[in-house]
mmCIF file with all atom_site columns, C-alpha atoms in Angstrom:
data_model
loop_
_atom_site.group_PDB
_atom_site.id
_atom_site.type_symbol
_atom_site.label_atom_id
_atom_site.label_alt_id
_atom_site.label_comp_id
_atom_site.label_asym_id
_atom_site.label_entity_id
_atom_site.label_seq_id
_atom_site.pdbx_PDB_ins_code
_atom_site.Cartn_x
_atom_site.Cartn_y
_atom_site.Cartn_z
_atom_site.occupancy
_atom_site.B_iso_or_equiv
_atom_site.pdbx_formal_charge
_atom_site.auth_seq_id
_atom_site.auth_comp_id
_atom_site.auth_asym_id
_atom_site.auth_atom_id
_atom_site.pdbx_PDB_model_num
ATOM 1   C CA . PHE A 1 1   ? -3.078  22.397  9.238   1.00 44.00 ? 1   PHE A CA 1
ATOM 2   C CA . ASN A 1 2   ? -1.874  20.011  11.865  1.00 48.00 ? 2   ASN A CA 1
ATOM 3   C CA . ALA A 1 3   ? 0.765   17.375  11.074  1.00 50.00 ? 3   ALA A CA 1
ATOM 4   C CA . LEU A 1 4   ? -1.781  14.634  10.289  1.00 47.00 ? 4   LEU A CA 1
ATOM 5   C CA . GLN A 1 5   ? -3.720  16.873  7.890   1.00 47.00 ? 5   GLN A CA 1
ATOM 6   C CA . PHE A 1 6   ? -0.440  17.748  6.180   1.00 48.00 ? 6   PHE A CA 1
ATOM 7   C CA . ILE A 1 7   ? 0.455   14.044  5.742   1.00 48.00 ? 7   ILE A CA 1
ATOM 8   C CA . LEU A 1 8   ? -2.976  13.260  4.311   1.00 48.00 ? 8   LEU A CA 1
ATOM 9   C CA . CYS A 1 9   ? -2.740  16.239  1.931   1.00 49.00 ? 9   CYS A CA 1
ATOM 10  C CA . GLU A 1 10  ? 0.703   15.067  0.792   1.00 49.00 ? 10  GLU A CA 1
ATOM 11  C CA . ASP A 1 11  ? -0.679  11.570  0.076   1.00 47.00 ? 11  ASP A CA 1
ATOM 12  C CA . PHE A 1 12  ? -3.660  13.020  -1.787  1.00 47.00 ? 12  PHE A CA 1
ATOM 13  C CA . GLN A 1 13  ? -1.464  15.329  -3.855  1.00 47.00 ? 13  GLN A CA 1
ATOM 14  C CA . PHE A 1 14  ? 0.858   12.445  -4.790  1.00 47.00 ? 14  PHE A CA 1
ATOM 15  C CA . HIS A 1 15  ? -2.027  10.228  -5.897  1.00 46.00 ? 15  HIS A CA 1
ATOM 16  C CA . SER A 1 16  ? -3.652  13.110  -7.780  1.00 41.00 ? 16  SER A CA 1
ATOM 17  C CA . ARG A 1 17  ? -0.421  13.767  -9.690  1.00 44.00 ? 17  ARG A CA 1
ATOM 18  C CA . SER A 1 18  ? -0.006  10.047  -10.443 1.00 45.00 ? 18  SER A CA 1
ATOM 19  C CA . ILE A 1 19  ? -3.551  9.673   -11.707 1.00 41.00 ? 19  ILE A CA 1
ATOM 20  C CA . ILE A 1 20  ? -3.289  12.801  -13.855 1.00 39.00 ? 20  ILE A CA 1
ATOM 21  C CA . LYS A 1 21  ? 0.052   11.596  -15.238 1.00 43.00 ? 21  LYS A CA 1
ATOM 22  C CA . ASN A 1 22  ? -1.423  8.163   -16.036 1.00 44.00 ? 22  ASN A CA 1
ATOM 23  C CA . ILE A 1 23  ? -4.443  9.702   -17.751 1.00 39.00 ? 23  ILE A CA 1
ATOM 24  C CA . SER A 1 24  ? -2.330  12.119  -19.778 1.00 40.00 ? 24  SER A CA 1
ATOM 25  C CA . THR A 1 25  ? 0.075   9.341   -20.811 1.00 44.00 ? 25  THR A CA 1
ATOM 26  C CA . MET A 1 26  ? -2.857  7.217   -21.997 1.00 44.00 ? 26  MET A CA 1
ATOM 27  C CA . ALA A 1 27  ? -4.389  10.178  -23.809 1.00 45.00 ? 27  ALA A CA 1
ATOM 28  C CA . ASP A 1 28  ? -1.090  10.825  -25.601 1.00 47.00 ? 28  ASP A CA 1
ATOM 29  C CA . GLY A 1 29  ? -1.089  7.261   -26.906 1.00 51.00 ? 29  GLY A CA 1
ATOM 30  C CA . GLY A 1 30  ? 1.712   6.236   -24.544 1.00 52.00 ? 30  GLY A CA 1
ATOM 31  C CA . ALA A 1 31  ? 2.125   2.855   -22.935 1.00 50.00 ? 31  ALA A CA 1
ATOM 32  C CA . GLU A 1 32  ? -0.665  1.782   -20.647 1.00 49.00 ? 32  GLU A CA 1
ATOM 33  C CA . GLN A 1 33  ? 0.139   2.372   -16.976 1.00 42.00 ? 33  GLN A CA 1
ATOM 34  C CA . PRO A 1 34  ? -0.219  -0.343  -14.309 1.00 48.00 ? 34  PRO A CA 1
ATOM 35  C CA . GLU A 1 35  ? -3.648  -0.516  -12.680 1.00 50.00 ? 35  GLU A CA 1
ATOM 36  C CA . TYR A 1 36  ? -2.269  -0.268  -9.134  1.00 49.00 ? 36  TYR A CA 1
ATOM 37  C CA . LEU A 1 37  ? -0.158  2.644   -7.912  1.00 47.00 ? 37  LEU A CA 1
ATOM 38  C CA . LYS A 1 38  ? 3.306   2.331   -6.421  1.00 51.00 ? 38  LYS A CA 1
ATOM 39  C CA . GLN A 1 39  ? 4.264   3.272   -2.864  1.00 49.00 ? 39  GLN A CA 1
ATOM 40  C CA . SER A 1 40  ? 2.240   6.299   -1.782  1.00 50.00 ? 40  SER A CA 1
ATOM 41  C CA . SER A 1 41  ? 4.852   8.605   -0.257  1.00 50.00 ? 41  SER A CA 1
ATOM 42  C CA . GLN A 1 42  ? 7.947   7.637   -2.236  1.00 47.00 ? 42  GLN A CA 1
ATOM 43  C CA . LEU A 1 43  ? 10.068  8.663   0.760   1.00 54.00 ? 43  LEU A CA 1
ATOM 44  C CA . GLY A 1 44  ? 12.445  5.733   0.406   1.00 61.00 ? 44  GLY A CA 1
ATOM 45  C CA . ASN A 1 45  ? 13.253  5.691   4.138   1.00 64.00 ? 45  ASN A CA 1
ATOM 46  C CA . THR A 1 46  ? 14.445  2.094   4.454   1.00 73.00 ? 46  THR A CA 1
ATOM 47  C CA . ASN A 1 47  ? 15.937  2.239   7.973   1.00 79.00 ? 47  ASN A CA 1
ATOM 48  C CA . ARG A 1 48  ? 12.822  3.235   9.891   1.00 86.00 ? 48  ARG A CA 1
ATOM 49  C CA . PRO A 1 49  ? 10.719  0.341   11.293  1.00 92.00 ? 49  PRO A CA 1
ATOM 50  C CA . GLN A 1 50  ? 7.348   0.391   9.599   1.00 94.00 ? 50  GLN A CA 1
ATOM 51  C CA . VAL A 1 51  ? 4.027   -1.322  9.089   1.00 95.00 ? 51  VAL A CA 1
ATOM 52  C CA . ALA A 1 52  ? 3.467   -2.049  5.397   1.00 95.00 ? 52  ALA A CA 1
ATOM 53  C CA . ILE A 1 53  ? -0.131  -1.714  4.215   1.00 96.00 ? 53  ILE A CA 1
ATOM 54  C CA . LEU A 1 54  ? -0.721  -3.594  0.972   1.00 96.00 ? 54  LEU A CA 1
ATOM 55  C CA . ASP A 1 55  ? -3.560  -1.843  -0.860  1.00 94.00 ? 55  ASP A CA 1
ATOM 56  C CA . PHE A 1 56  ? -5.951  -4.066  -2.810  1.00 93.00 ? 56  PHE A CA 1
ATOM 57  C CA . GLY A 1 57  ? -8.066  -1.107  -3.917  1.00 89.00 ? 57  GLY A CA 1
ATOM 58  C CA . SER A 1 58  ? -10.074 -0.515  -0.758  1.00 89.00 ? 58  SER A CA 1
ATOM 59  C CA . GLN A 1 59  ? -11.766 2.813   -0.208  1.00 87.00 ? 59  GLN A CA 1
ATOM 60  C CA . TYR A 1 60  ? -10.472 2.597   3.364   1.00 90.00 ? 60  TYR A CA 1
ATOM 61  C CA . SER A 1 61  ? -6.738  2.030   2.823   1.00 92.00 ? 61  SER A CA 1
ATOM 62  C CA . HIS A 1 62  ? -5.897  5.626   3.677   1.00 92.00 ? 62  HIS A CA 1
ATOM 63  C CA . ILE A 1 63  ? -8.157  5.512   6.719   1.00 93.00 ? 63  ILE A CA 1
ATOM 64  C CA . ILE A 1 64  ? -6.357  2.362   7.891   1.00 94.00 ? 64  ILE A CA 1
ATOM 65  C CA . ALA A 1 65  ? -3.031  4.166   7.425   1.00 94.00 ? 65  ALA A CA 1
ATOM 66  C CA . ARG A 1 66  ? -4.324  7.204   9.301   1.00 95.00 ? 66  ARG A CA 1
ATOM 67  C CA . ARG A 1 67  ? -5.495  5.079   12.231  1.00 94.00 ? 67  ARG A CA 1
ATOM 68  C CA . VAL A 1 68  ? -2.132  3.317   12.426  1.00 95.00 ? 68  VAL A CA 1
ATOM 69  C CA . ARG A 1 69  ? -0.350  6.687   12.343  1.00 94.00 ? 69  ARG A CA 1
ATOM 70  C CA . GLU A 1 70  ? -2.673  8.039   15.049  1.00 95.00 ? 70  GLU A CA 1
ATOM 71  C CA . MET A 1 71  ? -1.239  5.312   17.291  1.00 94.00 ? 71  MET A CA 1
ATOM 72  C CA . HIS A 1 72  ? 2.211   6.847   16.599  1.00 93.00 ? 72  HIS A CA 1
ATOM 73  C CA . VAL A 1 73  ? 3.293   3.948   14.388  1.00 93.00 ? 73  VAL A CA 1
ATOM 74  C CA . TYR A 1 74  ? 5.051   4.678   11.118  1.00 93.00 ? 74  TYR A CA 1
ATOM 75  C CA . CYS A 1 75  ? 3.402   3.013   8.116   1.00 93.00 ? 75  CYS A CA 1
ATOM 76  C CA . GLU A 1 76  ? 3.525   3.132   4.346   1.00 93.00 ? 76  GLU A CA 1
ATOM 77  C CA . LEU A 1 77  ? 0.953   2.228   1.702   1.00 94.00 ? 77  LEU A CA 1
ATOM 78  C CA . TYR A 1 78  ? 2.145   -0.101  -1.045  1.00 94.00 ? 78  TYR A CA 1
ATOM 79  C CA . SER A 1 79  ? 0.455   -1.585  -4.058  1.00 93.00 ? 79  SER A CA 1
ATOM 80  C CA . CYS A 1 80  ? -0.738  -5.138  -3.476  1.00 93.00 ? 80  CYS A CA 1
ATOM 81  C CA . LEU A 1 81  ? 1.524   -6.013  -6.406  1.00 93.00 ? 81  LEU A CA 1
ATOM 82  C CA . VAL A 1 82  ? 4.668   -4.786  -4.626  1.00 94.00 ? 82  VAL A CA 1
ATOM 83  C CA . THR A 1 83  ? 7.700   -7.001  -5.105  1.00 94.00 ? 83  THR A CA 1
ATOM 84  C CA . ALA A 1 84  ? 9.535   -8.856  -2.363  1.00 95.00 ? 84  ALA A CA 1
ATOM 85  C CA . GLU A 1 85  ? 12.635  -6.949  -3.442  1.00 94.00 ? 85  GLU A CA 1
ATOM 86  C CA . GLU A 1 86  ? 10.971  -3.601  -2.649  1.00 92.00 ? 86  GLU A CA 1
ATOM 87  C CA . LEU A 1 87  ? 9.521   -4.730  0.692   1.00 93.00 ? 87  LEU A CA 1
ATOM 88  C CA . GLY A 1 88  ? 12.792  -6.435  1.598   1.00 93.00 ? 88  GLY A CA 1
ATOM 89  C CA . LYS A 1 89  ? 14.539  -3.053  1.615   1.00 92.00 ? 89  LYS A CA 1
ATOM 90  C CA . HIS A 1 90  ? 12.462  -1.983  4.625   1.00 92.00 ? 90  HIS A CA 1
ATOM 91  C CA . ASP A 1 91  ? 12.451  -2.884  8.317   1.00 93.00 ? 91  ASP A CA 1
ATOM 92  C CA . LEU A 1 92  ? 8.943   -4.365  8.504   1.00 95.00 ? 92  LEU A CA 1
ATOM 93  C CA . THR A 1 93  ? 7.285   -4.740  11.891  1.00 95.00 ? 93  THR A CA 1
ATOM 94  C CA . ALA A 1 94  ? 3.921   -5.899  10.484  1.00 96.00 ? 94  ALA A CA 1
ATOM 95  C CA . VAL A 1 95  ? 1.943   -6.186  7.265   1.00 96.00 ? 95  VAL A CA 1
ATOM 96  C CA . ILE A 1 96  ? -1.715  -5.228  6.839   1.00 96.00 ? 96  ILE A CA 1
ATOM 97  C CA . LEU A 1 97  ? -3.580  -6.547  3.806   1.00 96.00 ? 97  LEU A CA 1
ATOM 98  C CA . SER A 1 98  ? -6.379  -4.090  3.032   1.00 94.00 ? 98  SER A CA 1
ATOM 99  C CA . GLY A 1 99  ? -9.782  -4.827  1.593   1.00 90.00 ? 99  GLY A CA 1
ATOM 100 C CA . GLY A 1 100 ? -10.750 -4.420  -2.023  1.00 90.00 ? 100 GLY A CA 1
ATOM 101 C CA . PRO A 1 101 ? -13.629 -4.646  -4.477  1.00 89.00 ? 101 PRO A CA 1
ATOM 102 C CA . ASN A 1 102 ? -12.689 -8.101  -5.802  1.00 88.00 ? 102 ASN A CA 1
ATOM 103 C CA . SER A 1 103 ? -13.048 -11.669 -4.629  1.00 90.00 ? 103 SER A CA 1
ATOM 104 C CA . VAL A 1 104 ? -9.904  -13.784 -4.479  1.00 91.00 ? 104 VAL A CA 1
ATOM 105 C CA . TYR A 1 105 ? -11.731 -16.328 -6.641  1.00 92.00 ? 105 TYR A CA 1
ATOM 106 C CA . GLU A 1 106 ? -12.348 -13.913 -9.548  1.00 91.00 ? 106 GLU A CA 1
ATOM 107 C CA . GLU A 1 107 ? -10.257 -14.312 -12.661 1.00 92.00 ? 107 GLU A CA 1
ATOM 108 C CA . GLY A 1 108 ? -7.640  -11.551 -12.771 1.00 90.00 ? 108 GLY A CA 1
ATOM 109 C CA . ALA A 1 109 ? -8.022  -10.655 -9.081  1.00 91.00 ? 109 ALA A CA 1
ATOM 110 C CA . PRO A 1 110 ? -4.783  -9.303  -7.580  1.00 92.00 ? 110 PRO A CA 1
ATOM 111 C CA . HIS A 1 111 ? -2.732  -11.563 -5.322  1.00 93.00 ? 111 HIS A CA 1
ATOM 112 C CA . VAL A 1 112 ? 0.346   -11.084 -3.166  1.00 95.00 ? 112 VAL A CA 1
ATOM 113 C CA . ALA A 1 113 ? 3.454   -12.420 -4.917  1.00 95.00 ? 113 ALA A CA 1
ATOM 114 C CA . GLN A 1 114 ? 4.907   -15.676 -3.584  1.00 96.00 ? 114 GLN A CA 1
ATOM 115 C CA . GLY A 1 115 ? 8.191   -13.863 -2.909  1.00 96.00 ? 115 GLY A CA 1
ATOM 116 C CA . VAL A 1 116 ? 6.391   -11.485 -0.536  1.00 96.00 ? 116 VAL A CA 1
ATOM 117 C CA . TRP A 1 117 ? 4.867   -14.439 1.366   1.00 97.00 ? 117 TRP A CA 1
ATOM 118 C CA . ASP A 1 118 ? 8.352   -15.990 1.593   1.00 97.00 ? 118 ASP A CA 1
ATOM 119 C CA . LEU A 1 119 ? 9.769   -12.709 2.938   1.00 96.00 ? 119 LEU A CA 1
ATOM 120 C CA . ILE A 1 120 ? 6.984   -12.504 5.543   1.00 96.00 ? 120 ILE A CA 1
ATOM 121 C CA . LYS A 1 121 ? 7.650   -16.090 6.619   1.00 96.00 ? 121 LYS A CA 1
ATOM 122 C CA . ASP A 1 122 ? 11.458  -15.700 6.723   1.00 96.00 ? 122 ASP A CA 1
ATOM 123 C CA . ARG A 1 123 ? 11.244  -12.562 8.882   1.00 95.00 ? 123 ARG A CA 1
ATOM 124 C CA . SER A 1 124 ? 8.318   -13.854 10.992  1.00 96.00 ? 124 SER A CA 1
ATOM 125 C CA . VAL A 1 125 ? 6.344   -10.679 10.299  1.00 96.00 ? 125 VAL A CA 1
ATOM 126 C CA . PRO A 1 126 ? 2.804   -10.640 11.718  1.00 96.00 ? 126 PRO A CA 1
ATOM 127 C CA . VAL A 1 127 ? 0.027   -10.157 9.142   1.00 96.00 ? 127 VAL A CA 1
ATOM 128 C CA . LEU A 1 128 ? -3.458  -8.676  9.570   1.00 95.00 ? 128 LEU A CA 1
ATOM 129 C CA . GLY A 1 129 ? -5.985  -9.264  6.795   1.00 94.00 ? 129 GLY A CA 1
ATOM 130 C CA . ILE A 1 130 ? -9.025  -7.003  6.452   1.00 93.00 ? 130 ILE A CA 1
ATOM 131 C CA . CYS A 1 131 ? -11.915 -8.117  4.202   1.00 91.00 ? 131 CYS A CA 1
ATOM 132 C CA . TYR A 1 132 ? -10.241 -9.072  0.874   1.00 92.00 ? 132 TYR A CA 1
ATOM 133 C CA . GLY A 1 133 ? -6.942  -9.280  2.763   1.00 93.00 ? 133 GLY A CA 1
ATOM 134 C CA . MET A 1 134 ? -8.407  -11.943 5.040   1.00 93.00 ? 134 MET A CA 1
ATOM 135 C CA . GLN A 1 135 ? -9.565  -13.909 1.975   1.00 92.00 ? 135 GLN A CA 1
ATOM 136 C CA . GLU A 1 136 ? -6.036  -13.611 0.599   1.00 93.00 ? 136 GLU A CA 1
ATOM 137 C CA . LEU A 1 137 ? -4.619  -15.005 3.850   1.00 90.00 ? 137 LEU A CA 1
ATOM 138 C CA . ALA A 1 138 ? -6.961  -17.991 3.752   1.00 86.00 ? 138 ALA A CA 1
#
């Protein structure tokens, strides 16, 4: 394994554990889990400058993250439903809004919280929207 393969395996293992945990909790009659996952790595490194990728359910979110990392830029995947409080803990250099299977006009489609938009505006963080993310920007 090289370092990139190791990072991708770590991400995959985290998501696999989360999905299995969610399925087993539902099967046990426990409370229903949120539809979108939390931060992918759970590293909690708040001092390192990073690009935040907000995942709207795209099949390519991890590929986007890999490409950013291949350019030697630190990035983290977050749920599109991440709170401004969580993002505010980090030194954001940019935000990428990924694609997703929905349309912003559909009832129940996920949207970035107003607090996150306020944080982006207050810190003058550049934003790149891809597919659904571009619709969300508009």
